[in-house]
Amino acid sequence: MTLTFAGLASGIMLFVMASGLSMIFGLMDVLNFGHGAFITIGAYMGWLVFGLLAGPVASTHLAANLLSVLAASGVAIFCAGLLGLLFERVVVRKVYGDHLKQILITLGGAIVIEQLVMMIWGPQEKTLGLPVGLSGTLSIAGATIERYRVFVIAIGLALLAVMHLVLSRTRLGLLVRAGVQDREMVEALGYRIDHIFVLVFVAGAALAGFGGVLWALSEGSLNSAIGGRTLVLVLIVIVIGGPGSIAGTFVASLLVALTGSYMAYLAPKVALASTVLLMVVVLMWRPGGLYALEKSR
């Protein structure tokens, strides 16, 4: 049960970071290899806010601890979303429709941002301790579960519910889902699909920033390469789940994280390769991913 909870919490964090990129690729057909930069910015913003709120973070009152996490997450979401807006307008906008240029220019943009982060905050590893109320463990059915992982699972499920409601019960969600499957049809109905593109890109970047805070707190440390390292897992999740599918991204996130968690315990030497092997097996079975979307393009 301990391994399962660890895998579920990691899967939730992967889902938070991957869902935005999946929508960007599904709706905009953009291969954004700069997504890791948003994760990095989110992690650093969380670290900065935690440094300013040392009192609430070290407080023994759970409400103060949660407020510090809320403040760090809010700043990370805002800054990553703002960076996403600039990134889309300055970098991505010029290469719509050309996958090779998208890969090169977004990867280059991510490297530039990573180097800027290193120049501003230095190459040293930063420590990011958990708030007092979220550290330690709980005993559930005889298993030892970290409190922070229970917190992450609760936050992730709440976020999934909100995303489901937005995508299935609102006009904006309807337009996004319709745009993923048939962009021309949405434009023919008189909606400015390019405006929806920008909004989805900013939302994806904001989610990456939020995931960066959660991931950095889970690892207890961060450096300028945290986004690049995590992006590999994020891309594997999207390929397995099927680009543009939120349900596929969620299922794939849990599969990748649980596989990594179990293999790290059973066979640590092949733990890293296990996720790649999982991707290969899924693609041999379903080449478009578990929940591949059919598009009318």
mmCIF file with all atom_site columns, C-alpha atoms in Angstrom, residues 131-269:
data_model
loop_
_atom_site.group_PDB
_atom_site.id
_atom_site.type_symbol
_atom_site.label_atom_id
_atom_site.label_alt_id
_atom_site.label_comp_id
_atom_site.label_asym_id
_atom_site.label_entity_id
_atom_site.label_seq_id
_atom_site.pdbx_PDB_ins_code
_atom_site.Cartn_x
_atom_site.Cartn_y
_atom_site.Cartn_z
_atom_site.occupancy
_atom_site.B_iso_or_equiv
_atom_site.pdbx_formal_charge
_atom_site.auth_seq_id
_atom_site.auth_comp_id
_atom_site.auth_asym_id
_atom_site.auth_atom_id
_atom_site.pdbx_PDB_model_num
ATOM 1   C CA . PRO A 1 131 ? 5.497   22.642 5.912   1.00 0.00 ? 131 PRO A CA 1
ATOM 2   C CA . VAL A 1 132 ? 5.354   21.085 9.359   1.00 0.00 ? 132 VAL A CA 1
ATOM 3   C CA . GLY A 1 133 ? 1.740   19.968 9.022   1.00 0.00 ? 133 GLY A CA 1
ATOM 4   C CA . LEU A 1 134 ? 2.404   18.131 5.750   1.00 0.00 ? 134 LEU A CA 1
ATOM 5   C CA . SER A 1 135 ? 5.593   16.372 6.801   1.00 0.00 ? 135 SER A CA 1
ATOM 6   C CA . GLY A 1 136 ? 5.710   13.086 8.653   1.00 0.00 ? 136 GLY A CA 1
ATOM 7   C CA . THR A 1 137 ? 3.657   9.971  8.063   1.00 0.00 ? 137 THR A CA 1
ATOM 8   C CA . LEU A 1 138 ? 0.240   8.455  8.687   1.00 0.00 ? 138 LEU A CA 1
ATOM 9   C CA . SER A 1 139 ? -0.616  4.839  9.380   1.00 0.00 ? 139 SER A CA 1
ATOM 10  C CA . ILE A 1 140 ? -3.419  3.549  7.153   1.00 0.00 ? 140 ILE A CA 1
ATOM 11  C CA . ALA A 1 141 ? -4.388  -0.151 7.314   1.00 0.00 ? 141 ALA A CA 1
ATOM 12  C CA . GLY A 1 142 ? -0.948  -0.978 8.682   1.00 0.00 ? 142 GLY A CA 1
ATOM 13  C CA . ALA A 1 143 ? 0.870   0.873  5.903   1.00 0.00 ? 143 ALA A CA 1
ATOM 14  C CA . THR A 1 144 ? 3.033   3.946  6.423   1.00 0.00 ? 144 THR A CA 1
ATOM 15  C CA . ILE A 1 145 ? 1.892   6.781  4.155   1.00 0.00 ? 145 ILE A CA 1
ATOM 16  C CA . GLU A 1 146 ? 3.520   10.181 3.879   1.00 0.00 ? 146 GLU A CA 1
ATOM 17  C CA . ARG A 1 147 ? 1.094   13.000 4.722   1.00 0.00 ? 147 ARG A CA 1
ATOM 18  C CA . TYR A 1 148 ? 2.241   15.073 1.773   1.00 0.00 ? 148 TYR A CA 1
ATOM 19  C CA . ARG A 1 149 ? 1.318   12.287 -0.676  1.00 0.00 ? 149 ARG A CA 1
ATOM 20  C CA . VAL A 1 150 ? -2.203  12.109 0.759   1.00 0.00 ? 150 VAL A CA 1
ATOM 21  C CA . PHE A 1 151 ? -2.433  15.895 0.367   1.00 0.00 ? 151 PHE A CA 1
ATOM 22  C CA . VAL A 1 152 ? -1.240  15.720 -3.257  1.00 0.00 ? 152 VAL A CA 1
ATOM 23  C CA . ILE A 1 153 ? -3.743  12.979 -4.126  1.00 0.00 ? 153 ILE A CA 1
ATOM 24  C CA . ALA A 1 154 ? -6.600  15.050 -2.656  1.00 0.00 ? 154 ALA A CA 1
ATOM 25  C CA . ILE A 1 155 ? -5.482  18.186 -4.547  1.00 0.00 ? 155 ILE A CA 1
ATOM 26  C CA . GLY A 1 156 ? -5.063  16.259 -7.786  1.00 0.00 ? 156 GLY A CA 1
ATOM 27  C CA . LEU A 1 157 ? -8.499  14.649 -7.620  1.00 0.00 ? 157 LEU A CA 1
ATOM 28  C CA . ALA A 1 158 ? -10.069 18.039 -6.901  1.00 0.00 ? 158 ALA A CA 1
ATOM 29  C CA . LEU A 1 159 ? -8.236  19.522 -9.893  1.00 0.00 ? 159 LEU A CA 1
ATOM 30  C CA . LEU A 1 160 ? -9.373  16.638 -12.099 1.00 0.00 ? 160 LEU A CA 1
ATOM 31  C CA . ALA A 1 161 ? -12.976 17.257 -11.040 1.00 0.00 ? 161 ALA A CA 1
ATOM 32  C CA . VAL A 1 162 ? -12.672 20.992 -11.823 1.00 0.00 ? 162 VAL A CA 1
ATOM 33  C CA . MET A 1 163 ? -11.144 20.277 -15.243 1.00 0.00 ? 163 MET A CA 1
ATOM 34  C CA . HIS A 1 164 ? -13.887 17.770 -15.995 1.00 0.00 ? 164 HIS A CA 1
ATOM 35  C CA . LEU A 1 165 ? -16.579 20.309 -15.081 1.00 0.00 ? 165 LEU A CA 1
ATOM 36  C CA . VAL A 1 166 ? -14.956 23.073 -17.127 1.00 0.00 ? 166 VAL A CA 1
ATOM 37  C CA . LEU A 1 167 ? -14.474 20.880 -20.188 1.00 0.00 ? 167 LEU A CA 1
ATOM 38  C CA . SER A 1 168 ? -17.874 19.154 -20.037 1.00 0.00 ? 168 SER A CA 1
ATOM 39  C CA . ARG A 1 169 ? -20.232 21.792 -18.596 1.00 0.00 ? 169 ARG A CA 1
ATOM 40  C CA . THR A 1 170 ? -19.064 25.151 -19.931 1.00 0.00 ? 170 THR A CA 1
ATOM 41  C CA . ARG A 1 171 ? -19.140 26.804 -23.354 1.00 0.00 ? 171 ARG A CA 1
ATOM 42  C CA . LEU A 1 172 ? -15.381 27.288 -23.213 1.00 0.00 ? 172 LEU A CA 1
ATOM 43  C CA . GLY A 1 173 ? -14.885 23.587 -22.538 1.00 0.00 ? 173 GLY A CA 1
ATOM 44  C CA . LEU A 1 174 ? -17.185 22.708 -25.409 1.00 0.00 ? 174 LEU A CA 1
ATOM 45  C CA . LEU A 1 175 ? -15.182 24.924 -27.766 1.00 0.00 ? 175 LEU A CA 1
ATOM 46  C CA . VAL A 1 176 ? -11.879 23.450 -26.584 1.00 0.00 ? 176 VAL A CA 1
ATOM 47  C CA . ARG A 1 177 ? -13.087 19.879 -27.070 1.00 0.00 ? 177 ARG A CA 1
ATOM 48  C CA . ALA A 1 178 ? -14.584 20.724 -30.435 1.00 0.00 ? 178 ALA A CA 1
ATOM 49  C CA . GLY A 1 179 ? -11.391 22.512 -31.460 1.00 0.00 ? 179 GLY A CA 1
ATOM 50  C CA . VAL A 1 180 ? -9.289  19.466 -30.587 1.00 0.00 ? 180 VAL A CA 1
ATOM 51  C CA . GLN A 1 181 ? -11.370 17.265 -32.895 1.00 0.00 ? 181 GLN A CA 1
ATOM 52  C CA . ASP A 1 182 ? -12.231 19.708 -35.700 1.00 0.00 ? 182 ASP A CA 1
ATOM 53  C CA . ARG A 1 183 ? -10.593 23.122 -35.725 1.00 0.00 ? 183 ARG A CA 1
ATOM 54  C CA . GLU A 1 184 ? -12.172 24.224 -39.018 1.00 0.00 ? 184 GLU A CA 1
ATOM 55  C CA . MET A 1 185 ? -15.678 23.497 -37.788 1.00 0.00 ? 185 MET A CA 1
ATOM 56  C CA . VAL A 1 186 ? -15.207 25.764 -34.750 1.00 0.00 ? 186 VAL A CA 1
ATOM 57  C CA . GLU A 1 187 ? -13.906 28.570 -36.956 1.00 0.00 ? 187 GLU A CA 1
ATOM 58  C CA . ALA A 1 188 ? -16.824 28.096 -39.348 1.00 0.00 ? 188 ALA A CA 1
ATOM 59  C CA . LEU A 1 189 ? -19.201 28.709 -36.434 1.00 0.00 ? 189 LEU A CA 1
ATOM 60  C CA . GLY A 1 190 ? -17.663 32.149 -35.959 1.00 0.00 ? 190 GLY A CA 1
ATOM 61  C CA . TYR A 1 191 ? -15.401 31.569 -32.962 1.00 0.00 ? 191 TYR A CA 1
ATOM 62  C CA . ARG A 1 192 ? -11.840 32.929 -32.905 1.00 0.00 ? 192 ARG A CA 1
ATOM 63  C CA . ILE A 1 193 ? -9.904  29.716 -32.485 1.00 0.00 ? 193 ILE A CA 1
ATOM 64  C CA . ASP A 1 194 ? -6.626  31.641 -32.194 1.00 0.00 ? 194 ASP A CA 1
ATOM 65  C CA . HIS A 1 195 ? -7.888  33.294 -29.004 1.00 0.00 ? 195 HIS A CA 1
ATOM 66  C CA . ILE A 1 196 ? -8.773  29.879 -27.589 1.00 0.00 ? 196 ILE A CA 1
ATOM 67  C CA . PHE A 1 197 ? -5.280  28.716 -28.596 1.00 0.00 ? 197 PHE A CA 1
ATOM 68  C CA . VAL A 1 198 ? -3.649  31.419 -26.479 1.00 0.00 ? 198 VAL A CA 1
ATOM 69  C CA . LEU A 1 199 ? -5.907  30.710 -23.509 1.00 0.00 ? 199 LEU A CA 1
ATOM 70  C CA . VAL A 1 200 ? -5.149  26.979 -23.647 1.00 0.00 ? 200 VAL A CA 1
ATOM 71  C CA . PHE A 1 201 ? -1.415  27.665 -23.914 1.00 0.00 ? 201 PHE A CA 1
ATOM 72  C CA . VAL A 1 202 ? -1.475  29.975 -20.887 1.00 0.00 ? 202 VAL A CA 1
ATOM 73  C CA . ALA A 1 203 ? -3.563  27.477 -18.894 1.00 0.00 ? 203 ALA A CA 1
ATOM 74  C CA . GLY A 1 204 ? -1.150  24.694 -19.821 1.00 0.00 ? 204 GLY A CA 1
ATOM 75  C CA . ALA A 1 205 ? 1.826   26.754 -18.690 1.00 0.00 ? 205 ALA A CA 1
ATOM 76  C CA . ALA A 1 206 ? 0.051   27.651 -15.429 1.00 0.00 ? 206 ALA A CA 1
ATOM 77  C CA . LEU A 1 207 ? -0.659  23.978 -14.722 1.00 0.00 ? 207 LEU A CA 1
ATOM 78  C CA . ALA A 1 208 ? 3.007   23.187 -15.372 1.00 0.00 ? 208 ALA A CA 1
ATOM 79  C CA . GLY A 1 209 ? 3.992   25.853 -12.845 1.00 0.00 ? 209 GLY A CA 1
ATOM 80  C CA . PHE A 1 210 ? 1.621   24.393 -10.265 1.00 0.00 ? 210 PHE A CA 1
ATOM 81  C CA . GLY A 1 211 ? 3.007   20.919 -10.929 1.00 0.00 ? 211 GLY A CA 1
ATOM 82  C CA . GLY A 1 212 ? 6.523   22.296 -10.544 1.00 0.00 ? 212 GLY A CA 1
ATOM 83  C CA . VAL A 1 213 ? 5.774   23.440 -6.990  1.00 0.00 ? 213 VAL A CA 1
ATOM 84  C CA . LEU A 1 214 ? 4.226   20.089 -6.049  1.00 0.00 ? 214 LEU A CA 1
ATOM 85  C CA . TRP A 1 215 ? 7.108   18.137 -7.618  1.00 0.00 ? 215 TRP A CA 1
ATOM 86  C CA . ALA A 1 216 ? 9.819   20.252 -5.971  1.00 0.00 ? 216 ALA A CA 1
ATOM 87  C CA . LEU A 1 217 ? 8.151   19.847 -2.569  1.00 0.00 ? 217 LEU A CA 1
ATOM 88  C CA . SER A 1 218 ? 7.996   16.100 -3.141  1.00 0.00 ? 218 SER A CA 1
ATOM 89  C CA . GLU A 1 219 ? 11.701  15.877 -4.007  1.00 0.00 ? 219 GLU A CA 1
ATOM 90  C CA . GLY A 1 220 ? 12.740  18.361 -1.302  1.00 0.00 ? 220 GLY A CA 1
ATOM 91  C CA . SER A 1 221 ? 15.141  20.162 -3.616  1.00 0.00 ? 221 SER A CA 1
ATOM 92  C CA . LEU A 1 222 ? 15.369  21.842 -6.999  1.00 0.00 ? 222 LEU A CA 1
ATOM 93  C CA . ASN A 1 223 ? 17.759  23.281 -9.521  1.00 0.00 ? 223 ASN A CA 1
ATOM 94  C CA . SER A 1 224 ? 17.469  24.835 -12.959 1.00 0.00 ? 224 SER A CA 1
ATOM 95  C CA . ALA A 1 225 ? 17.307  21.393 -14.627 1.00 0.00 ? 225 ALA A CA 1
ATOM 96  C CA . ILE A 1 226 ? 14.204  20.202 -12.760 1.00 0.00 ? 226 ILE A CA 1
ATOM 97  C CA . GLY A 1 227 ? 11.892  21.027 -15.675 1.00 0.00 ? 227 GLY A CA 1
ATOM 98  C CA . GLY A 1 228 ? 14.044  19.304 -18.290 1.00 0.00 ? 228 GLY A CA 1
ATOM 99  C CA . ARG A 1 229 ? 14.276  16.126 -16.213 1.00 0.00 ? 229 ARG A CA 1
ATOM 100 C CA . THR A 1 230 ? 10.538  16.001 -15.599 1.00 0.00 ? 230 THR A CA 1
ATOM 101 C CA . LEU A 1 231 ? 9.655   16.777 -19.215 1.00 0.00 ? 231 LEU A CA 1
ATOM 102 C CA . VAL A 1 232 ? 10.853  13.324 -20.305 1.00 0.00 ? 232 VAL A CA 1
ATOM 103 C CA . LEU A 1 233 ? 8.234   11.648 -18.095 1.00 0.00 ? 233 LEU A CA 1
ATOM 104 C CA . VAL A 1 234 ? 5.600   14.182 -19.171 1.00 0.00 ? 234 VAL A CA 1
ATOM 105 C CA . LEU A 1 235 ? 6.181   13.374 -22.851 1.00 0.00 ? 235 LEU A CA 1
ATOM 106 C CA . ILE A 1 236 ? 5.982   9.620  -22.173 1.00 0.00 ? 236 ILE A CA 1
ATOM 107 C CA . VAL A 1 237 ? 2.664   10.176 -20.380 1.00 0.00 ? 237 VAL A CA 1
ATOM 108 C CA . ILE A 1 238 ? 1.214   12.115 -23.317 1.00 0.00 ? 238 ILE A CA 1
ATOM 109 C CA . VAL A 1 239 ? 2.325   9.534  -25.860 1.00 0.00 ? 239 VAL A CA 1
ATOM 110 C CA . ILE A 1 240 ? 0.810   6.679  -23.822 1.00 0.00 ? 240 ILE A CA 1
ATOM 111 C CA . GLY A 1 241 ? -2.439  8.490  -23.039 1.00 0.00 ? 241 GLY A CA 1
ATOM 112 C CA . GLY A 1 242 ? -3.003  9.989  -26.482 1.00 0.00 ? 242 GLY A CA 1
ATOM 113 C CA . PRO A 1 243 ? -2.367  13.715 -27.216 1.00 0.00 ? 243 PRO A CA 1
ATOM 114 C CA . GLY A 1 244 ? -5.319  15.950 -26.421 1.00 0.00 ? 244 GLY A CA 1
ATOM 115 C CA . SER A 1 245 ? -7.102  13.458 -24.172 1.00 0.00 ? 245 SER A CA 1
ATOM 116 C CA . ILE A 1 246 ? -7.433  14.518 -20.528 1.00 0.00 ? 246 ILE A CA 1
ATOM 117 C CA . ALA A 1 247 ? -8.774  11.089 -19.541 1.00 0.00 ? 247 ALA A CA 1
ATOM 118 C CA . GLY A 1 248 ? -5.892  9.422  -21.373 1.00 0.00 ? 248 GLY A CA 1
ATOM 119 C CA . THR A 1 249 ? -3.373  11.720 -19.712 1.00 0.00 ? 249 THR A CA 1
ATOM 120 C CA . PHE A 1 250 ? -4.777  10.884 -16.280 1.00 0.00 ? 250 PHE A CA 1
ATOM 121 C CA . VAL A 1 251 ? -4.717  7.118  -16.827 1.00 0.00 ? 251 VAL A CA 1
ATOM 122 C CA . ALA A 1 252 ? -1.259  7.231  -18.406 1.00 0.00 ? 252 ALA A CA 1
ATOM 123 C CA . SER A 1 253 ? 0.111   9.359  -15.531 1.00 0.00 ? 253 SER A CA 1
ATOM 124 C CA . LEU A 1 254 ? -1.001  6.773  -12.993 1.00 0.00 ? 254 LEU A CA 1
ATOM 125 C CA . LEU A 1 255 ? 0.318   3.872  -15.107 1.00 0.00 ? 255 LEU A CA 1
ATOM 126 C CA . VAL A 1 256 ? 3.745   5.470  -15.551 1.00 0.00 ? 256 VAL A CA 1
ATOM 127 C CA . ALA A 1 257 ? 4.069   6.482  -11.898 1.00 0.00 ? 257 ALA A CA 1
ATOM 128 C CA . LEU A 1 258 ? 2.830   3.155  -10.478 1.00 0.00 ? 258 LEU A CA 1
ATOM 129 C CA . THR A 1 259 ? 5.112   1.222  -12.818 1.00 0.00 ? 259 THR A CA 1
ATOM 130 C CA . GLY A 1 260 ? 8.072   3.340  -11.743 1.00 0.00 ? 260 GLY A CA 1
ATOM 131 C CA . SER A 1 261 ? 7.168   2.987  -8.061  1.00 0.00 ? 261 SER A CA 1
ATOM 132 C CA . TYR A 1 262 ? 6.838   -0.806 -8.146  1.00 0.00 ? 262 TYR A CA 1
ATOM 133 C CA . MET A 1 263 ? 9.912   -1.329 -10.326 1.00 0.00 ? 263 MET A CA 1
ATOM 134 C CA . ALA A 1 264 ? 12.033  0.951  -8.115  1.00 0.00 ? 264 ALA A CA 1
ATOM 135 C CA . TYR A 1 265 ? 11.280  -1.479 -5.267  1.00 0.00 ? 265 TYR A CA 1
ATOM 136 C CA . LEU A 1 266 ? 11.412  -4.785 -7.170  1.00 0.00 ? 266 LEU A CA 1
ATOM 137 C CA . ALA A 1 267 ? 14.222  -4.074 -9.660  1.00 0.00 ? 267 ALA A CA 1
ATOM 138 C CA . PRO A 1 268 ? 15.859  -0.656 -9.127  1.00 0.00 ? 268 PRO A CA 1
ATOM 139 C CA . LYS A 1 269 ? 18.343  -1.116 -11.979 1.00 0.00 ? 269 LYS A CA 1
#
